[in-house]
Amino acid sequence: MRRRVVLITDGDEVARRTVAFVAACLGARFLARSAGNPTPLTGWQLVDAILQTPVDPVLVLFDDCGDAQAGRGEQALALVANHSAIDVLGALAVASNTCRTASVYVDCSVDYAGRVVPCGVDKDGVPHEDGDARVFGDTVGILGQLDVPLVVGIGDIGKMNGHDDVRRGAPVTRKAVELILTRRGHHGGS
């Protein structure tokens, strides 16, 4: 049986805490070993860990630590996304200020207020005024080269000027993950 996975292009400590919280709320599994800045495991190590999880969907973090090129996070993400035992449900493309050259077109975004918008957002979760449907970030560029069925833009996970704080229930990250799960026909843990 293929493991269902949500790819998330962030890996710092705040993202780790936030995604762990959201996974617990949604009955999903968070692969804590994927957290790090940059991604601490290789793609093969991540695939092995994903396949050993008792519950899916599995939320997995990938981070290039500001590398504008295809760094460790993007390399691992590509391997995981292309593995025959992995069913990618979608990806959260996390905006950052570290890079204006790497970008990906998103299907939609969830802004800082939890609204689904048809354009990209910045690190603070503010929609692009010009309607640009891209998200800019250091780990997002690879997503456009992969067969990801749904790419959702989001600001900096767990932050966005306090709007996505875990003490408030991480409403933006939760909404974005729920959006992927719902649109891909997944309702609750398995």
GROMACS .gro file of N, CA, C and O in nm, residues 76-175:
model
  400
   76ALA      N    1   1.598   1.602  -0.135
   76ALA     CA    2   1.523   1.499  -0.062
   76ALA      C    3   1.376   1.501  -0.104
   76ALA      O    4   1.314   1.394  -0.122
   77LEU      N    5   1.319   1.619  -0.121
   77LEU     CA    6   1.179   1.632  -0.161
   77LEU      C    7   1.156   1.565  -0.297
   77LEU      O    8   1.058   1.491  -0.314
   78ALA      N    9   1.244   1.586  -0.392
   78ALA     CA   10   1.229   1.527  -0.525
   78ALA      C   11   1.232   1.375  -0.518
   78ALA      O   12   1.150   1.308  -0.582
   79LEU      N   13   1.322   1.321  -0.438
   79LEU     CA   14   1.330   1.176  -0.427
   79LEU      C   15   1.204   1.119  -0.363
   79LEU      O   16   1.147   1.021  -0.412
   80VAL      N   17   1.158   1.181  -0.256
   80VAL     CA   18   1.036   1.135  -0.189
   80VAL      C   19   0.917   1.143  -0.284
   80VAL      O   20   0.839   1.048  -0.298
   81ALA      N   21   0.901   1.257  -0.351
   81ALA     CA   22   0.785   1.277  -0.439
   81ALA      C   23   0.782   1.180  -0.556
   81ALA      O   24   0.674   1.144  -0.603
   82ASN      N   25   0.898   1.137  -0.602
   82ASN     CA   26   0.905   1.048  -0.718
   82ASN      C   27   0.909   0.900  -0.682
   82ASN      O   28   0.914   0.815  -0.770
   83HIS      N   29   0.908   0.868  -0.553
   83HIS     CA   30   0.920   0.727  -0.512
   83HIS      C   31   0.789   0.654  -0.539
   83HIS      O   32   0.680   0.704  -0.511
   84SER      N   33   0.799   0.533  -0.590
   84SER     CA   34   0.680   0.456  -0.630
   84SER      C   35   0.592   0.415  -0.513
   84SER      O   36   0.473   0.386  -0.532
   85ALA      N   37   0.645   0.415  -0.391
   85ALA     CA   38   0.565   0.375  -0.274
   85ALA      C   39   0.500   0.495  -0.205
   85ALA      O   40   0.433   0.479  -0.104
   86ILE      N   41   0.518   0.615  -0.263
   86ILE     CA   42   0.465   0.738  -0.204
   86ILE      C   43   0.355   0.794  -0.293
   86ILE      O   44   0.372   0.806  -0.414
   87ASP      N   45   0.243   0.830  -0.232
   87ASP     CA   46   0.133   0.897  -0.301
   87ASP      C   47   0.127   1.040  -0.247
   87ASP      O   48   0.083   1.062  -0.134
   88VAL      N   49   0.176   1.135  -0.326
   88VAL     CA   50   0.178   1.275  -0.282
   88VAL      C   51   0.038   1.333  -0.296
   88VAL      O   52  -0.016   1.340  -0.406
   89LEU      N   53  -0.021   1.372  -0.183
   89LEU     CA   54  -0.153   1.434  -0.184
   89LEU      C   55  -0.145   1.580  -0.227
   89LEU      O   56  -0.236   1.632  -0.291
   90GLY      N   57  -0.037   1.647  -0.189
   90GLY     CA   58  -0.020   1.788  -0.221
   90GLY      C   59   0.100   1.843  -0.146
   90GLY      O   60   0.170   1.770  -0.077
   91ALA      N   61   0.122   1.973  -0.163
   91ALA     CA   62   0.236   2.037  -0.100
   91ALA      C   63   0.197   2.175  -0.049
   91ALA      O   64   0.116   2.245  -0.112
   92LEU      N   65   0.255   2.212   0.064
   92LEU     CA   66   0.247   2.349   0.112
   92LEU      C   67   0.375   2.420   0.069
   92LEU      O   68   0.484   2.382   0.110
   93ALA      N   69   0.360   2.520  -0.018
   93ALA     CA   70   0.473   2.600  -0.063
   93ALA      C   71   0.485   2.719   0.031
   93ALA      O   72   0.403   2.811   0.028
   94VAL      N   73   0.587   2.717   0.115
   94VAL     CA   74   0.603   2.817   0.220
   94VAL      C   75   0.687   2.934   0.169
   94VAL      O   76   0.799   2.915   0.123
   95ALA      N   77   0.632   3.053   0.179
   95ALA     CA   78   0.700   3.173   0.133
   95ALA      C   79   0.811   3.212   0.231
   95ALA      O   80   0.799   3.193   0.352
   96SER      N   81   0.918   3.269   0.176
   96SER     CA   82   1.025   3.322   0.261
   96SER      C   83   1.080   3.448   0.195
   96SER      O   84   1.054   3.475   0.078
   97ASN      N   85   1.156   3.523   0.271
   97ASN     CA   86   1.218   3.645   0.220
   97ASN      C   87   1.361   3.620   0.175
   97ASN      O   88   1.428   3.712   0.130
   98THR      N   89   1.408   3.497   0.187
   98THR     CA   90   1.549   3.469   0.160
   98THR      C   91   1.580   3.464   0.012
   98THR      O   92   1.694   3.475  -0.027
   99CYS      N   93   1.479   3.446  -0.073
   99CYS     CA   94   1.507   3.424  -0.214
   99CYS      C   95   1.393   3.475  -0.301
   99CYS      O   96   1.279   3.434  -0.283
  100ARG      N   97   1.425   3.563  -0.395
  100ARG     CA   98   1.323   3.610  -0.489
  100ARG      C   99   1.340   3.545  -0.626
  100ARG      O  100   1.271   3.580  -0.720
  101THR      N  101   1.435   3.452  -0.636
  101THR     CA  102   1.454   3.388  -0.765
  101THR      C  103   1.385   3.254  -0.773
  101THR      O  104   1.337   3.215  -0.878
  102ALA      N  105   1.380   3.180  -0.664
  102ALA     CA  106   1.313   3.050  -0.663
  102ALA      C  107   1.165   3.072  -0.636
  102ALA      O  108   1.127   3.140  -0.540
  103SER      N  109   1.082   3.015  -0.722
  103SER     CA  110   0.938   3.033  -0.703
  103SER      C  111   0.864   2.914  -0.761
  103SER      O  112   0.921   2.832  -0.834
  104VAL      N  113   0.736   2.905  -0.728
  104VAL     CA  114   0.649   2.801  -0.784
  104VAL      C  115   0.510   2.862  -0.800
  104VAL      O  116   0.466   2.943  -0.717
  105TYR      N  117   0.444   2.825  -0.908
  105TYR     CA  118   0.305   2.864  -0.925
  105TYR      C  119   0.220   2.777  -0.835
  105TYR      O  120   0.238   2.655  -0.830
  106VAL      N  121   0.127   2.839  -0.764
  106VAL     CA  122   0.041   2.765  -0.672
  106VAL      C  123  -0.100   2.756  -0.730
  106VAL      O  124  -0.141   2.839  -0.811
  107ASP      N  125  -0.172   2.654  -0.687
  107ASP     CA  126  -0.312   2.639  -0.728
  107ASP      C  127  -0.399   2.740  -0.654
  107ASP      O  128  -0.499   2.787  -0.707
  108CYS      N  129  -0.360   2.768  -0.531
  108CYS     CA  130  -0.427   2.867  -0.446
  108CYS      C  131  -0.336   2.889  -0.326
  108CYS      O  132  -0.235   2.822  -0.312
  109SER      N  133  -0.373   2.981  -0.240
  109SER     CA  134  -0.300   3.003  -0.115
  109SER      C  135  -0.399   3.021  -0.002
  109SER      O  136  -0.516   3.051  -0.024
  110VAL      N  137  -0.349   3.003   0.121
  110VAL     CA  138  -0.426   3.038   0.240
  110VAL      C  139  -0.353   3.158   0.301
  110VAL      O  140  -0.235   3.149   0.334
  111ASP      N  141  -0.424   3.270   0.311
  111ASP     CA  142  -0.359   3.391   0.361
  111ASP      C  143  -0.357   3.394   0.514
  111ASP      O  144  -0.408   3.302   0.579
  112TYR      N  145  -0.300   3.498   0.570
  112TYR     CA  146  -0.282   3.509   0.715
  112TYR      C  147  -0.414   3.503   0.792
  112TYR      O  148  -0.418   3.467   0.910
  113ALA      N  149  -0.525   3.539   0.728
  113ALA     CA  150  -0.656   3.537   0.793
  113ALA      C  151  -0.731   3.406   0.770
  113ALA      O  152  -0.846   3.393   0.812
  114GLY      N  153  -0.667   3.312   0.702
  114GLY     CA  154  -0.732   3.183   0.678
  114GLY      C  155  -0.821   3.181   0.555
  114GLY      O  156  -0.895   3.086   0.534
  115ARG      N  157  -0.812   3.284   0.472
  115ARG     CA  158  -0.892   3.289   0.350
  115ARG      C  159  -0.818   3.218   0.237
  115ARG      O  160  -0.697   3.235   0.221
  116VAL      N  161  -0.892   3.142   0.157
  116VAL     CA  162  -0.833   3.080   0.038
  116VAL      C  163  -0.836   3.184  -0.073
  116VAL      O  164  -0.942   3.238  -0.105
  117VAL      N  165  -0.718   3.213  -0.128
  117VAL     CA  166  -0.705   3.316  -0.231
  117VAL      C  167  -0.642   3.255  -0.356
  117VAL      O  168  -0.567   3.157  -0.347
  118PRO      N  169  -0.670   3.311  -0.475
  118PRO     CA  170  -0.622   3.252  -0.600
  118PRO      C  171  -0.480   3.290  -0.639
  118PRO      O  172  -0.434   3.254  -0.746
  119CYS      N  173  -0.410   3.364  -0.553
  119CYS     CA  174  -0.276   3.411  -0.586
  119CYS      C  175  -0.177   3.363  -0.480
  119CYS      O  176  -0.214   3.297  -0.385
  120GLY      N  177  -0.051   3.399  -0.500
  120GLY     CA  178   0.050   3.368  -0.401
  120GLY      C  179   0.042   3.462  -0.282
  120GLY      O  180  -0.031   3.561  -0.283
  121VAL      N  181   0.118   3.428  -0.178
  121VAL     CA  182   0.127   3.511  -0.058
  121VAL      C  183   0.274   3.532  -0.024
  121VAL      O  184   0.360   3.459  -0.071
  122ASP      N  185   0.300   3.633   0.059
  122ASP     CA  186   0.437   3.654   0.105
  122ASP      C  187   0.459   3.584   0.239
  122ASP      O  188   0.371   3.513   0.288
  123LYS      N  189   0.576   3.606   0.297
  123LYS     CA  190   0.613   3.541   0.423
  123LYS      C  191   0.513   3.568   0.535
  123LYS      O  192   0.492   3.485   0.622
  124ASP      N  193   0.451   3.687   0.532
  124ASP     CA  194   0.354   3.723   0.635
  124ASP      C  195   0.213   3.673   0.603
  124ASP      O  196   0.119   3.702   0.677
  125GLY      N  197   0.199   3.602   0.492
  125GLY     CA  198   0.068   3.551   0.454
  125GLY      C  199  -0.020   3.653   0.384
  125GLY      O  200  -0.140   3.633   0.369
  126VAL      N  201   0.040   3.763   0.338
  126VAL     CA  202  -0.035   3.868   0.269
  126VAL      C  203  -0.040   3.834   0.120
  126VAL      O  204   0.063   3.809   0.058
  127PRO      N  205  -0.161   3.832   0.062
  127PRO     CA  206  -0.172   3.802  -0.082
  127PRO      C  207  -0.101   3.905  -0.167
  127PRO      O  208  -0.096   4.024  -0.133
  128HIS      N  209  -0.043   3.859  -0.279
  128HIS     CA  210   0.023   3.950  -0.372
  128HIS      C  211  -0.079   4.046  -0.432
  128HIS      O  212  -0.179   4.002  -0.489
  129GLU      N  213  -0.053   4.176  -0.419
  129GLU     CA  214  -0.146   4.277  -0.470
  129GLU      C  215  -0.166   4.268  -0.621
  129GLU      O  216  -0.273   4.298  -0.671
  130ASP      N  217  -0.061   4.226  -0.691
  130ASP     CA  218  -0.070   4.219  -0.837
  130ASP      C  219  -0.132   4.088  -0.887
  130ASP      O  220  -0.141   4.065  -1.007
  131GLY      N  221  -0.175   4.001  -0.794
  131GLY     CA  222  -0.238   3.876  -0.833
  131GLY      C  223  -0.142   3.767  -0.878
  131GLY      O  224  -0.185   3.662  -0.926
  132ASP      N  225  -0.011   3.791  -0.863
  132ASP     CA  226   0.090   3.692  -0.902
  132ASP      C  227   0.061   3.560  -0.832
  132ASP      O  228   0.046   3.554  -0.710
  133ALA      N  229   0.051   3.454  -0.910
  133ALA     CA  230   0.015   3.322  -0.855
  133ALA      C  231   0.136   3.242  -0.812
  133ALA      O  232   0.128   3.120  -0.800
  134ARG      N  233   0.247   3.311  -0.785
  134ARG     CA  234   0.367   3.240  -0.741
  134ARG      C  235   0.394   3.265  -0.593
  134ARG      O  236   0.356   3.368  -0.538
  135VAL      N  237   0.462   3.167  -0.533
  135VAL     CA  238   0.518   3.183  -0.400
  135VAL      C  239   0.668   3.176  -0.416
  135VAL      O  240   0.721   3.091  -0.487
  136PHE      N  241   0.738   3.268  -0.350
  136PHE     CA  242   0.884   3.274  -0.355
  136PHE      C  243   0.941   3.218  -0.226
  136PHE      O  244   0.897   3.256  -0.117
  137GLY      N  245   1.037   3.128  -0.239
  137GLY     CA  246   1.099   3.070  -0.121
  137GLY      C  247   1.218   2.986  -0.157
  137GLY      O  248   1.236   2.948  -0.274
  138ASP      N  249   1.300   2.955  -0.059
  138ASP     CA  250   1.424   2.884  -0.089
  138ASP      C  251   1.405   2.735  -0.118
  138ASP      O  252   1.494   2.672  -0.173
  139THR      N  253   1.293   2.678  -0.084
  139THR     CA  254   1.275   2.533  -0.103
  139THR      C  255   1.157   2.502  -0.195
  139THR      O  256   1.117   2.387  -0.207
  140VAL      N  257   1.101   2.600  -0.261
  140VAL     CA  258   0.979   2.577  -0.340
  140VAL      C  259   1.004   2.548  -0.487
  140VAL      O  260   0.919   2.492  -0.556
  141GLY      N  261   1.121   2.586  -0.539
  141GLY     CA  262   1.145   2.577  -0.683
  141GLY      C  263   1.126   2.439  -0.742
  141GLY      O  264   1.077   2.425  -0.854
  142ILE      N  265   1.162   2.337  -0.668
  142ILE     CA  266   1.154   2.200  -0.718
  142ILE      C  267   1.009   2.155  -0.741
  142ILE      O  268   0.983   2.068  -0.824
  143LEU      N  269   0.915   2.214  -0.669
  143LEU     CA  270   0.776   2.170  -0.679
  143LEU      C  271   0.721   2.181  -0.820
  143LEU      O  272   0.642   2.096  -0.864
  144GLY      N  273   0.762   2.285  -0.893
  144GLY     CA  274   0.714   2.303  -1.029
  144GLY      C  275   0.765   2.199  -1.127
  144GLY      O  276   0.711   2.184  -1.236
  145GLN      N  277   0.868   2.126  -1.088
  145GLN     CA  278   0.927   2.022  -1.173
  145GLN      C  279   0.871   1.884  -1.142
  145GLN      O  280   0.908   1.786  -1.207
  146LEU      N  281   0.785   1.876  -1.044
  146LEU     CA  282   0.732   1.747  -0.999
  146LEU      C  283   0.583   1.737  -1.028
  146LEU      O  284   0.515   1.836  -1.050
  147ASP      N  285   0.533   1.616  -1.025
  147ASP     CA  286   0.391   1.591  -1.048
  147ASP      C  287   0.317   1.597  -0.914
  147ASP      O  288   0.282   1.495  -0.857
  148VAL      N  289   0.298   1.719  -0.863
  148VAL     CA  290   0.229   1.741  -0.737
  148VAL      C  291   0.086   1.784  -0.770
  148VAL      O  292   0.066   1.886  -0.837
  149PRO      N  293  -0.014   1.707  -0.727
  149PRO     CA  294  -0.151   1.736  -0.770
  149PRO      C  295  -0.211   1.865  -0.718
  149PRO      O  296  -0.301   1.921  -0.780
  150LEU      N  297  -0.163   1.916  -0.605
  150LEU     CA  298  -0.218   2.038  -0.548
  150LEU      C  299  -0.109   2.110  -0.470
  150LEU      O  300  -0.053   2.055  -0.375
  151VAL      N  301  -0.076   2.232  -0.513
  151VAL     CA  302   0.025   2.313  -0.444
  151VAL      C  303  -0.046   2.433  -0.382
  151VAL      O  304  -0.107   2.513  -0.452
  152VAL      N  305  -0.039   2.442  -0.250
  152VAL     CA  306  -0.105   2.549  -0.175
  152VAL      C  307   0.001   2.641  -0.115
  152VAL      O  308   0.090   2.595  -0.043
  153GLY      N  309  -0.008   2.769  -0.147
  153GLY     CA  310   0.085   2.866  -0.092
  153GLY      C  311   0.046   2.904   0.051
  153GLY      O  312  -0.072   2.904   0.087
  154ILE      N  313   0.147   2.937   0.129
  154ILE     CA  314   0.124   2.975   0.269
  154ILE      C  315   0.241   3.063   0.315
  154ILE      O  316   0.352   3.051   0.263
  155GLY      N  317   0.215   3.149   0.412
  155GLY     CA  318   0.321   3.230   0.471
  155GLY      C  319   0.408   3.145   0.562
  155GLY      O  320   0.396   3.022   0.565
  156ASP      N  321   0.492   3.210   0.640
  156ASP     CA  322   0.585   3.139   0.728
  156ASP      C  323   0.509   3.064   0.837
  156ASP      O  324   0.443   3.124   0.923
  157ILE      N  325   0.517   2.934   0.833
  157ILE     CA  326   0.438   2.846   0.921
  157ILE      C  327   0.462   2.877   1.068
  157ILE      O  328   0.575   2.891   1.113
  158GLY      N  329   0.352   2.889   1.141
  158GLY     CA  330   0.357   2.914   1.284
  158GLY      C  331   0.383   3.059   1.322
  158GLY      O  332   0.385   3.093   1.439
  159LYS      N  333   0.399   3.144   1.221
  159LYS     CA  334   0.434   3.283   1.247
  159LYS      C  335   0.329   3.377   1.188
  159LYS      O  336   0.222   3.392   1.245
  160MET      N  337   0.359   3.441   1.078
  160MET     CA  338   0.268   3.535   1.013
  160MET      C  339   0.217   3.640   1.111
  160MET      O  340   0.097   3.662   1.126
  161ASN      N  341   0.311   3.701   1.181
  161ASN     CA  342   0.280   3.806   1.281
  161ASN      C  343   0.181   3.758   1.386
  161ASN      O  344   0.094   3.832   1.430
  162GLY      N  345   0.196   3.634   1.427
  162GLY     CA  346   0.112   3.577   1.533
  162GLY      C  347  -0.018   3.515   1.486
  162GLY      O  348  -0.085   3.446   1.562
  163HIS      N  349  -0.054   3.536   1.360
  163HIS     CA  350  -0.182   3.483   1.310
  163HIS      C  351  -0.185   3.330   1.307
  163HIS      O  352  -0.293   3.271   1.313
  164ASP      N  353  -0.068   3.266   1.296
  164ASP     CA  354  -0.063   3.119   1.286
  164ASP      C  355   0.000   3.056   1.409
  164ASP      O  356   0.042   2.941   1.406
  165ASP      N  357   0.005   3.131   1.518
  165ASP     CA  358   0.066   3.081   1.641
  165ASP      C  359  -0.006   2.955   1.689
  165ASP      O  360  -0.128   2.947   1.683
  166VAL      N  361   0.072   2.860   1.736
  166VAL     CA  362   0.015   2.734   1.784
  166VAL      C  363  -0.077   2.757   1.904
  166VAL      O  364  -0.174   2.683   1.923
  167ARG      N  365  -0.052   2.863   1.980
  167ARG     CA  366  -0.139   2.894   2.095
  167ARG      C  367  -0.277   2.941   2.049
  167ARG      O  368  -0.372   2.941   2.127
  168ARG      N  369  -0.287   2.979   1.922
  168ARG     CA  370  -0.417   3.017   1.864
  168ARG      C  371  -0.475   2.902   1.783
  168ARG      O  372  -0.575   2.918   1.713
  169GLY      N  373  -0.408   2.786   1.787
  169GLY     CA  374  -0.455   2.670   1.714
  169GLY      C  375  -0.396   2.655   1.575
  169GLY      O  376  -0.443   2.574   1.495
  170ALA      N  377  -0.292   2.734   1.544
  170ALA     CA  378  -0.227   2.730   1.412
  170ALA      C  379  -0.330   2.727   1.300
  170ALA      O  380  -0.329   2.639   1.214
  171PRO      N  381  -0.423   2.824   1.298
  171PRO     CA  382  -0.536   2.816   1.205
  171PRO      C  383  -0.500   2.821   1.057
  171PRO      O  384  -0.569   2.761   0.975
  172VAL      N  385  -0.393   2.890   1.023
  172VAL     CA  386  -0.357   2.901   0.881
  172VAL      C  387  -0.299   2.769   0.831
  172VAL      O  388  -0.342   2.716   0.726
  173THR      N  389  -0.205   2.714   0.905
  173THR     CA  390  -0.146   2.585   0.865
  173THR      C  391  -0.252   2.476   0.866
  173THR      O  392  -0.259   2.394   0.774
  174ARG      N  393  -0.334   2.477   0.967
  174ARG     CA  394  -0.440   2.374   0.974
  174ARG      C  395  -0.533   2.385   0.853
  174ARG      O  396  -0.567   2.283   0.791
  175LYS      N  397  -0.573   2.505   0.818
  175LYS     CA  398  -0.663   2.525   0.704
  175LYS      C  399  -0.597   2.476   0.575
  175LYS      O  400  -0.661   2.413   0.491
   0.00000   0.00000   0.00000
